[in-house]
Short mmCIF file of C-alpha atoms in Angstrom, two decimals:
data_model
loop_
_atom_site.label_atom_id
_atom_site.label_comp_id
_atom_site.label_asym_id
_atom_site.label_seq_id
_atom_site.Cartn_x
_atom_site.Cartn_y
_atom_site.Cartn_z
CA MET C 1 234.89 55.05 -104.83
CA THR C 2 234.55 55.96 -107.74
CA GLY C 3 232.81 58.38 -110.52
CA THR C 4 231.64 62.21 -110.15
CA VAL C 5 230.20 63.56 -106.32
CA THR C 6 228.59 67.22 -107.16
CA HIS C 7 227.39 68.16 -103.99
CA ASP C 8 224.51 70.41 -105.84
CA PRO C 9 226.33 72.99 -107.21
CA PRO C 10 225.07 76.83 -107.20
CA SER C 11 224.87 78.42 -110.39
CA ALA C 12 227.16 80.85 -111.00
CA ALA C 13 227.52 83.50 -114.27
CA GLY C 14 229.47 82.39 -116.85
CA GLY C 15 228.74 78.75 -115.40
CA ARG C 16 231.99 79.50 -113.49
CA GLN C 17 231.02 77.59 -109.81
CA SER C 18 230.98 79.50 -106.50
CA GLY C 19 232.70 76.82 -104.43
CA PRO C 20 236.43 75.07 -104.34
CA LEU C 21 236.90 71.69 -106.74
CA ILE C 22 237.60 69.26 -104.10
CA VAL C 23 239.97 65.91 -105.36
CA THR C 24 240.10 63.21 -103.58
CA GLU C 25 239.00 59.56 -103.00
CA ASP C 26 239.66 59.36 -99.06
CA PRO C 27 236.65 59.76 -97.28
CA ASP C 28 237.91 59.89 -94.14
CA LEU C 29 239.29 63.28 -96.26
CA LEU C 30 236.39 64.79 -98.03
CA ASP C 31 234.17 64.44 -94.95
CA ASP C 32 237.07 66.82 -93.37
CA LEU C 33 236.63 69.10 -96.39
CA LEU C 34 232.70 68.61 -96.95
CA ARG C 35 232.28 69.21 -93.08
CA LEU C 36 234.92 72.30 -93.53
CA CYS C 37 233.12 74.13 -96.52
CA ALA C 38 229.59 73.86 -94.93
CA ALA C 39 231.41 75.27 -91.96
CA ALA C 40 232.72 78.68 -94.34
CA GLY C 41 229.38 78.94 -96.43
CA ALA C 42 230.14 77.35 -99.04
CA THR C 43 229.22 74.03 -101.79
CA PRO C 44 232.50 72.18 -103.72
CA GLU C 45 232.04 70.50 -106.13
CA VAL C 46 233.58 67.13 -105.93
CA HIS C 47 236.25 64.46 -108.44
CA PRO C 48 237.94 61.87 -107.48
CA THR C 49 240.26 62.85 -109.94
CA VAL C 50 240.87 65.99 -112.70
CA PRO C 51 237.38 66.60 -114.37
CA GLU C 52 236.92 65.72 -117.19
CA ARG C 53 234.78 68.42 -118.58
CA ARG C 54 235.60 70.85 -120.07
CA GLY C 55 237.02 73.85 -117.58
CA GLY C 56 236.35 72.03 -114.56
CA TRP C 57 239.21 72.32 -113.65
CA GLU C 58 241.16 76.03 -114.64
CA THR C 59 238.05 77.91 -114.11
CA ALA C 60 237.10 76.08 -110.43
CA PRO C 61 237.98 79.22 -107.98
CA LEU C 62 239.47 77.45 -105.69
CA VAL C 63 241.39 74.20 -105.66
CA LEU C 64 241.83 71.26 -103.31
CA VAL C 65 243.39 68.17 -103.87
CA GLY C 66 243.35 65.41 -101.18
CA ASP C 67 247.12 64.15 -101.04
CA ASP C 68 245.86 60.69 -102.37
CA ALA C 69 245.27 62.49 -105.54
CA ALA C 70 248.32 64.07 -106.38
CA ARG C 71 249.33 61.52 -108.98
CA ARG C 72 245.76 61.58 -110.72
CA VAL C 73 246.69 65.36 -110.84
CA ARG C 74 249.74 65.44 -112.46
CA GLY C 75 250.19 66.53 -115.17
CA ALA C 76 247.28 68.71 -115.43
CA PRO C 77 247.34 72.05 -116.56
CA ARG C 78 249.48 74.59 -114.08
CA ARG C 79 247.28 76.33 -112.49
CA ARG C 80 246.84 78.94 -109.20
CA GLN C 81 245.06 78.45 -105.77
CA VAL C 82 246.00 74.87 -105.38
CA VAL C 83 246.63 73.57 -102.16
CA LEU C 84 247.51 70.02 -101.22
CA VAL C 85 245.68 68.71 -98.46
CA GLY C 86 247.06 65.72 -95.80
CA ARG C 87 246.98 64.44 -91.93
CA ASP C 88 251.18 63.62 -92.17
CA GLN C 89 252.63 65.56 -90.58
CA ASP C 90 255.61 63.42 -91.01
CA ASP C 91 256.33 62.47 -93.93
CA PRO C 92 258.43 65.09 -96.02
CA GLY C 93 257.67 63.88 -99.58
CA VAL C 94 254.23 65.68 -99.72
CA TRP C 95 256.92 69.54 -100.31
CA ARG C 96 257.83 67.32 -103.14
CA ARG C 97 254.27 65.81 -104.90
CA ALA C 98 253.18 69.71 -104.02
CA VAL C 99 255.52 71.06 -106.55
CA GLU C 100 254.80 68.64 -109.02
CA ILE C 101 251.47 69.88 -109.10
CA GLY C 102 252.04 73.24 -109.16
CA ALA C 103 250.39 73.93 -105.07
CA ASP C 104 250.49 77.19 -104.44
CA HIS C 105 250.21 75.57 -99.97
CA VAL C 106 249.87 72.51 -98.19
CA LEU C 107 247.45 72.39 -96.21
CA MET C 108 248.03 70.04 -93.43
CA LEU C 109 244.83 68.79 -90.81
CA PRO C 110 243.41 69.54 -87.87
CA ASP C 111 245.66 72.64 -87.99
CA GLY C 112 245.14 74.38 -90.88
CA GLU C 113 241.53 73.67 -90.83
CA GLN C 114 240.33 77.45 -89.76
CA TRP C 115 243.11 78.62 -91.91
CA LEU C 116 241.01 77.53 -94.86
CA ILE C 117 237.64 78.50 -94.01
CA ASP C 118 238.40 81.74 -94.03
CA ARG C 119 239.87 80.80 -97.22
CA ILE C 120 236.68 78.52 -98.70
CA ALA C 121 234.52 81.07 -97.45
CA ASP C 122 237.22 84.35 -99.34
CA VAL C 123 235.30 81.98 -102.80
CA ALA C 124 231.72 81.84 -101.85
CA GLU C 125 232.07 85.14 -101.01
CA GLY C 126 234.07 86.78 -103.94
CA VAL C 127 236.73 88.73 -101.92
CA GLY C 128 238.63 91.67 -103.60
CA ARG C 129 240.24 94.22 -103.01
CA PRO C 130 239.11 95.27 -99.67
CA ALA C 131 237.08 97.90 -98.49
CA LEU C 132 239.17 101.61 -98.32
CA THR C 133 238.25 102.07 -94.30
CA VAL C 134 238.48 105.74 -93.12
CA GLY C 135 237.80 106.26 -89.06
CA VAL C 136 236.81 109.42 -87.90
CA ILE C 137 237.31 110.84 -84.63
CA GLY C 138 237.40 113.89 -82.58
CA GLY C 139 239.57 115.94 -80.91
CA ARG C 140 237.82 117.51 -78.83
CA GLY C 141 233.62 116.60 -77.26
CA GLY C 142 232.15 118.63 -79.82
CA ALA C 143 234.41 118.66 -82.72
CA GLY C 144 231.70 117.49 -85.48
CA ALA C 145 233.06 114.13 -85.92
CA SER C 146 230.12 111.64 -86.55
CA THR C 147 228.65 115.16 -88.67
CA LEU C 148 231.27 114.14 -90.76
CA ALA C 149 231.25 110.52 -90.72
CA CYS C 150 227.84 110.32 -91.33
CA ALA C 151 228.46 112.42 -94.54
CA LEU C 152 231.39 110.49 -96.03
CA GLY C 153 229.25 107.60 -95.43
CA VAL C 154 225.79 109.37 -97.56
CA THR C 155 228.74 110.42 -99.70
CA ALA C 156 230.78 107.53 -100.94
CA ALA C 157 226.87 105.99 -101.45
CA ARG C 158 225.78 108.47 -104.17
CA GLU C 159 228.74 107.91 -105.71
CA GLY C 160 228.07 104.14 -105.99
CA LEU C 161 230.27 102.94 -102.97
CA ARG C 162 229.12 100.52 -101.14
CA THR C 163 229.50 101.92 -98.10
CA LEU C 164 229.06 100.84 -94.78
CA LEU C 165 228.84 103.44 -91.96
CA VAL C 166 230.11 102.26 -88.68
CA ASP C 167 229.38 103.64 -85.30
CA ALA C 168 232.20 102.08 -82.95
CA ASP C 169 231.03 105.37 -80.77
CA PRO C 170 228.83 103.84 -77.66
CA LEU C 171 228.31 107.37 -75.69
CA GLY C 172 227.34 108.96 -79.25
CA GLY C 173 223.90 108.61 -79.82
CA GLY C 174 223.86 106.57 -82.21
CA LEU C 175 224.41 107.13 -85.46
CA ASP C 176 221.77 106.22 -86.86
CA VAL C 177 219.32 108.93 -85.26
CA LEU C 178 221.78 111.77 -87.09
CA LEU C 179 219.95 109.57 -89.96
CA GLY C 180 216.68 109.19 -88.92
CA GLY C 181 217.16 105.96 -88.81
CA GLU C 182 216.51 104.40 -85.24
CA THR C 183 213.31 102.27 -85.78
CA THR C 184 214.81 100.83 -88.85
CA GLU C 185 214.46 96.94 -88.66
CA GLY C 186 218.54 95.49 -88.97
CA LEU C 187 220.96 94.32 -86.48
CA ARG C 188 222.88 96.15 -83.98
CA TRP C 189 226.50 96.38 -81.98
CA PRO C 190 224.64 93.93 -79.50
CA ALA C 191 223.71 91.44 -81.57
CA PHE C 192 227.14 91.02 -82.55
CA ALA C 193 229.23 90.48 -78.46
CA ALA C 194 228.74 86.79 -79.28
CA SER C 195 230.52 86.90 -82.74
CA ARG C 196 233.88 85.00 -83.06
CA GLY C 197 236.32 83.76 -85.82
CA ARG C 198 234.63 84.69 -89.09
CA VAL C 199 231.71 86.99 -90.13
CA GLY C 200 229.94 86.47 -93.45
CA GLY C 201 230.49 89.52 -95.16
CA GLY C 202 227.16 88.75 -97.08
CA ALA C 203 225.45 87.95 -94.25
CA LEU C 204 226.11 90.78 -92.21
CA GLU C 205 225.38 93.51 -95.16
CA GLU C 206 222.07 91.58 -95.55
CA SER C 207 221.60 91.80 -91.70
CA LEU C 208 222.38 95.48 -90.84
CA PRO C 209 219.77 98.57 -91.19
CA ALA C 210 220.20 100.55 -94.94
CA LEU C 211 219.04 104.14 -94.63
CA HIS C 212 220.13 106.41 -97.32
CA SER C 213 221.47 103.93 -100.29
CA LEU C 214 224.50 102.60 -97.19
CA ARG C 215 224.11 100.30 -93.98
CA VAL C 216 224.36 101.00 -91.56
CA LEU C 217 226.12 99.62 -87.98
CA SER C 218 225.25 101.65 -84.80
CA TRP C 219 223.93 100.97 -81.20
CA ASP C 220 220.58 100.31 -80.09
CA ARG C 221 218.68 102.15 -76.74
CA GLY C 222 219.86 99.16 -74.84
CA ASP C 223 221.83 98.97 -71.85
CA CYS C 224 225.07 97.34 -73.42
CA VAL C 225 228.06 99.84 -74.01
CA ALA C 226 230.74 97.06 -74.98
CA VAL C 227 231.50 94.34 -77.23
CA PRO C 228 234.17 91.80 -76.78
CA PRO C 229 237.31 92.80 -79.41
CA PRO C 230 237.26 89.80 -80.55
CA ALA C 231 233.91 90.47 -81.51
CA VAL C 232 234.64 94.22 -83.02
CA ARG C 233 237.90 92.43 -84.91
CA ALA C 234 235.56 89.97 -86.10
CA VAL C 235 232.75 92.29 -88.20
CA LEU C 236 234.77 94.89 -89.50
CA ALA C 237 237.27 92.33 -91.19
CA ALA C 238 233.56 91.11 -92.66
CA ALA C 239 232.39 94.29 -93.18
CA ARG C 240 235.79 95.34 -94.92
CA ARG C 241 236.17 92.39 -97.24
CA ARG C 242 233.13 93.38 -98.81
CA GLY C 243 234.24 95.66 -100.98
CA GLY C 244 233.35 99.51 -101.87
CA ALA C 245 233.58 102.09 -97.96
CA VAL C 246 234.18 101.18 -94.52
CA VAL C 247 234.01 104.36 -92.83
CA VAL C 248 233.65 104.50 -88.92
CA ASP C 249 232.83 106.77 -86.56
CA LEU C 250 235.38 106.37 -83.67
CA PRO C 251 235.36 107.31 -79.67
CA ARG C 252 237.49 109.63 -78.85
CA ARG C 253 238.42 107.26 -75.74
CA ILE C 254 241.37 103.79 -77.09
CA ASP C 255 240.32 101.33 -75.59
CA ASP C 256 241.16 97.80 -76.32
CA GLY C 257 237.67 97.58 -78.34
CA ALA C 258 238.36 101.10 -80.36
CA ALA C 259 242.56 99.79 -80.41
CA GLU C 260 241.05 96.42 -82.65
CA VAL C 261 239.44 98.99 -85.01
CA LEU C 262 241.89 101.34 -85.34
CA ALA C 263 244.14 97.99 -86.64
CA GLN C 264 241.26 97.73 -89.54
CA LEU C 265 241.77 101.30 -90.93
CA ASP C 266 243.12 102.33 -93.74
CA LEU C 267 243.28 106.56 -92.90
CA GLY C 268 241.74 108.05 -89.90
CA VAL C 269 240.65 111.71 -90.25
CA LEU C 270 240.64 113.68 -86.95
CA VAL C 271 238.66 116.96 -86.71
CA VAL C 272 239.94 119.63 -85.07
CA PRO C 273 238.11 122.70 -83.93
CA ALA C 274 240.56 125.78 -85.06
CA GLU C 275 241.22 127.29 -81.33
CA LEU C 276 243.54 126.57 -78.88
CA ARG C 277 242.07 124.08 -76.68
CA ALA C 278 240.70 121.65 -79.40
CA VAL C 279 244.45 122.42 -81.01
CA ALA C 280 245.71 121.44 -77.39
CA ALA C 281 242.80 117.90 -76.56
CA ALA C 282 243.63 117.01 -80.65
CA GLY C 283 247.42 116.57 -79.57
CA ARG C 284 247.19 114.44 -76.95
CA VAL C 285 244.21 112.15 -79.47
CA ALA C 286 246.29 112.75 -81.61
CA SER C 287 249.13 109.75 -80.00
CA ALA C 288 246.88 107.80 -78.99
CA VAL C 289 245.57 107.53 -82.25
CA GLY C 290 248.61 107.27 -84.19
CA MET C 291 250.71 104.59 -81.28
CA VAL C 292 248.41 102.01 -83.90
CA LEU C 293 247.18 103.88 -87.02
CA GLY C 294 250.38 105.42 -89.10
CA ASP C 295 247.78 107.10 -91.68
CA LEU C 296 246.38 110.05 -89.44
CA ARG C 297 245.63 113.28 -91.10
CA VAL C 298 244.06 116.32 -89.89
CA ALA C 299 241.06 118.13 -91.11
CA VAL C 300 240.06 121.65 -89.50
CA ARG C 301 236.86 123.15 -88.87
CA GLY C 302 235.84 126.79 -88.47
CA PRO C 303 235.84 129.39 -87.69
CA TYR C 304 238.82 130.53 -87.10
CA VAL C 305 240.95 132.53 -84.35
CA PRO C 306 243.20 134.91 -84.68
CA GLY C 307 246.30 133.40 -85.73
CA LEU C 308 245.45 129.84 -86.88
CA ASP C 309 244.54 128.73 -90.12
CA ASP C 310 243.57 124.93 -91.32
CA ARG C 311 247.84 124.86 -92.27
CA GLU C 312 249.10 126.46 -88.86
CA VAL C 313 246.46 123.88 -86.72
CA ALA C 314 248.71 120.64 -89.28
CA ARG C 315 251.39 122.34 -88.51
CA LEU C 316 250.44 122.45 -84.82
CA LEU C 317 249.56 119.00 -84.52
CA GLY C 318 252.22 117.80 -86.87
CA LEU C 319 250.19 116.14 -89.26
CA PRO C 320 248.92 116.31 -92.70
CA LEU C 321 245.84 118.37 -93.58
CA ALA C 322 243.14 116.85 -94.75
CA GLY C 323 241.51 119.78 -95.51
CA GLU C 324 239.08 122.89 -94.35
CA VAL C 325 235.86 120.97 -93.14
CA PRO C 326 233.23 124.27 -94.65
CA VAL C 327 230.33 125.61 -92.47
CA GLU C 328 227.00 123.71 -94.37
CA PRO C 329 223.86 126.57 -93.85
CA GLY C 330 220.11 125.00 -92.30
CA LEU C 331 222.34 121.68 -91.68
CA PRO C 332 220.59 121.54 -88.00
CA ARG C 333 217.22 122.02 -89.27
CA ALA C 334 218.24 119.43 -92.05
CA VAL C 335 219.05 117.08 -89.36
CA GLU C 336 215.82 117.27 -87.27
CA GLY C 337 214.07 116.81 -90.52
CA GLY C 338 215.29 113.69 -91.15
CA ARG C 339 217.88 114.44 -93.64
CA PRO C 340 221.60 113.68 -92.77
CA PRO C 341 224.90 115.33 -93.70
CA GLY C 342 225.54 115.52 -97.23
CA ALA C 343 222.52 115.01 -98.37
CA ALA C 344 222.97 117.76 -100.55
CA ALA C 345 224.71 116.71 -103.45
CA ARG C 346 225.57 120.19 -104.36
CA GLY C 347 225.67 121.18 -101.05
CA PRO C 348 229.77 122.50 -99.60
CA LEU C 349 230.11 119.09 -97.48
CA ALA C 350 228.89 117.15 -99.71
CA ARG C 351 231.68 118.36 -101.71
CA PHE C 352 234.21 118.58 -99.25
CA CYS C 353 233.31 114.19 -98.84
CA ARG C 354 233.18 114.11 -102.84
CA GLU C 355 236.50 115.29 -103.23
CA PHE C 356 238.05 113.14 -99.92
CA TRP C 357 236.78 110.23 -101.51
CA GLU C 358 238.62 110.75 -105.34
CA ARG C 359 242.34 111.76 -103.35
CA ALA C 360 242.09 108.56 -101.14
CA LEU C 361 240.75 106.11 -103.50
CA THR C 362 243.20 107.17 -106.32
CA GLU C 363 246.14 106.92 -103.86
CA ALA C 364 244.56 103.18 -102.67
CA ARG C 365 244.57 102.40 -106.20
CA THR C 366 247.72 103.79 -106.93
CA GLY C 367 249.68 103.09 -103.54
#
């Protein structure tokens, strides 16, 4: 193989390619790498050695160097995101060649195929900081967790964050209904039940209903009330890779699917009405959630019974206080009229959510 073979790379801002640079003259290895790029949804650029055009080596988001080409790229400028790819598992010299070219990783096919597909897909999607992912769960039934989850999602979108609202409670009636969008076209959870491996973040986002400047993954009105845990894991991971904010309305029963969600949360909010029975029930929920989620905070909702306030509820539960969820007059009527929780930008609920995001985002940036 001689010369340069370009597989129709898509245009990118600033002239940067969106797919990896492949450097090899091994036709069998090239076939494998092209197949893996196709599986990851990326269009590569292929060269037998370091590209002669200026910036071709330096600006590629990922470089895959075939073991046959290691000597030909030995003098190339050092850079990150270089993977040396080979097939001989028993070749001890591959590590020396990796050091000589400054490779970050040594990958052997076929064992490393899934890792490489994921890495190429990250490049194709332009993955940066993952989304700040917040789960909301009720301390008891009717605590208002779905209302708060919707308000957090609507507020995040209004503040300019790419936002995905996920309904992880199949028995909750559907967040799309609460948002007034049950007839809006787009995929619901049952459509992802067969998902395995990696789900494309961009494709997921585009497939979901768009409501109030955010995307919503909810349940349909069918009989499906469960999605296999591997599908839940794949879908939520795809949502997080897009960045911004992901808000999840969690069920109170922690089954295998909910455990997959909890494992990907950055923090959780336990909504607790200020009454003794609710606090007792919330203690059980907190105990179950705390086995998976390390950062769980309590948001207290009034009115208060004598002897209780938000700080006392947090003390009884042994959890940090996220704040007091305010009562918003006229909210039920607004929801019936198609205005979701948090839609009133100057209302007390939106103000609570805005302050919550300010604190959470600051912690995420400095943590």
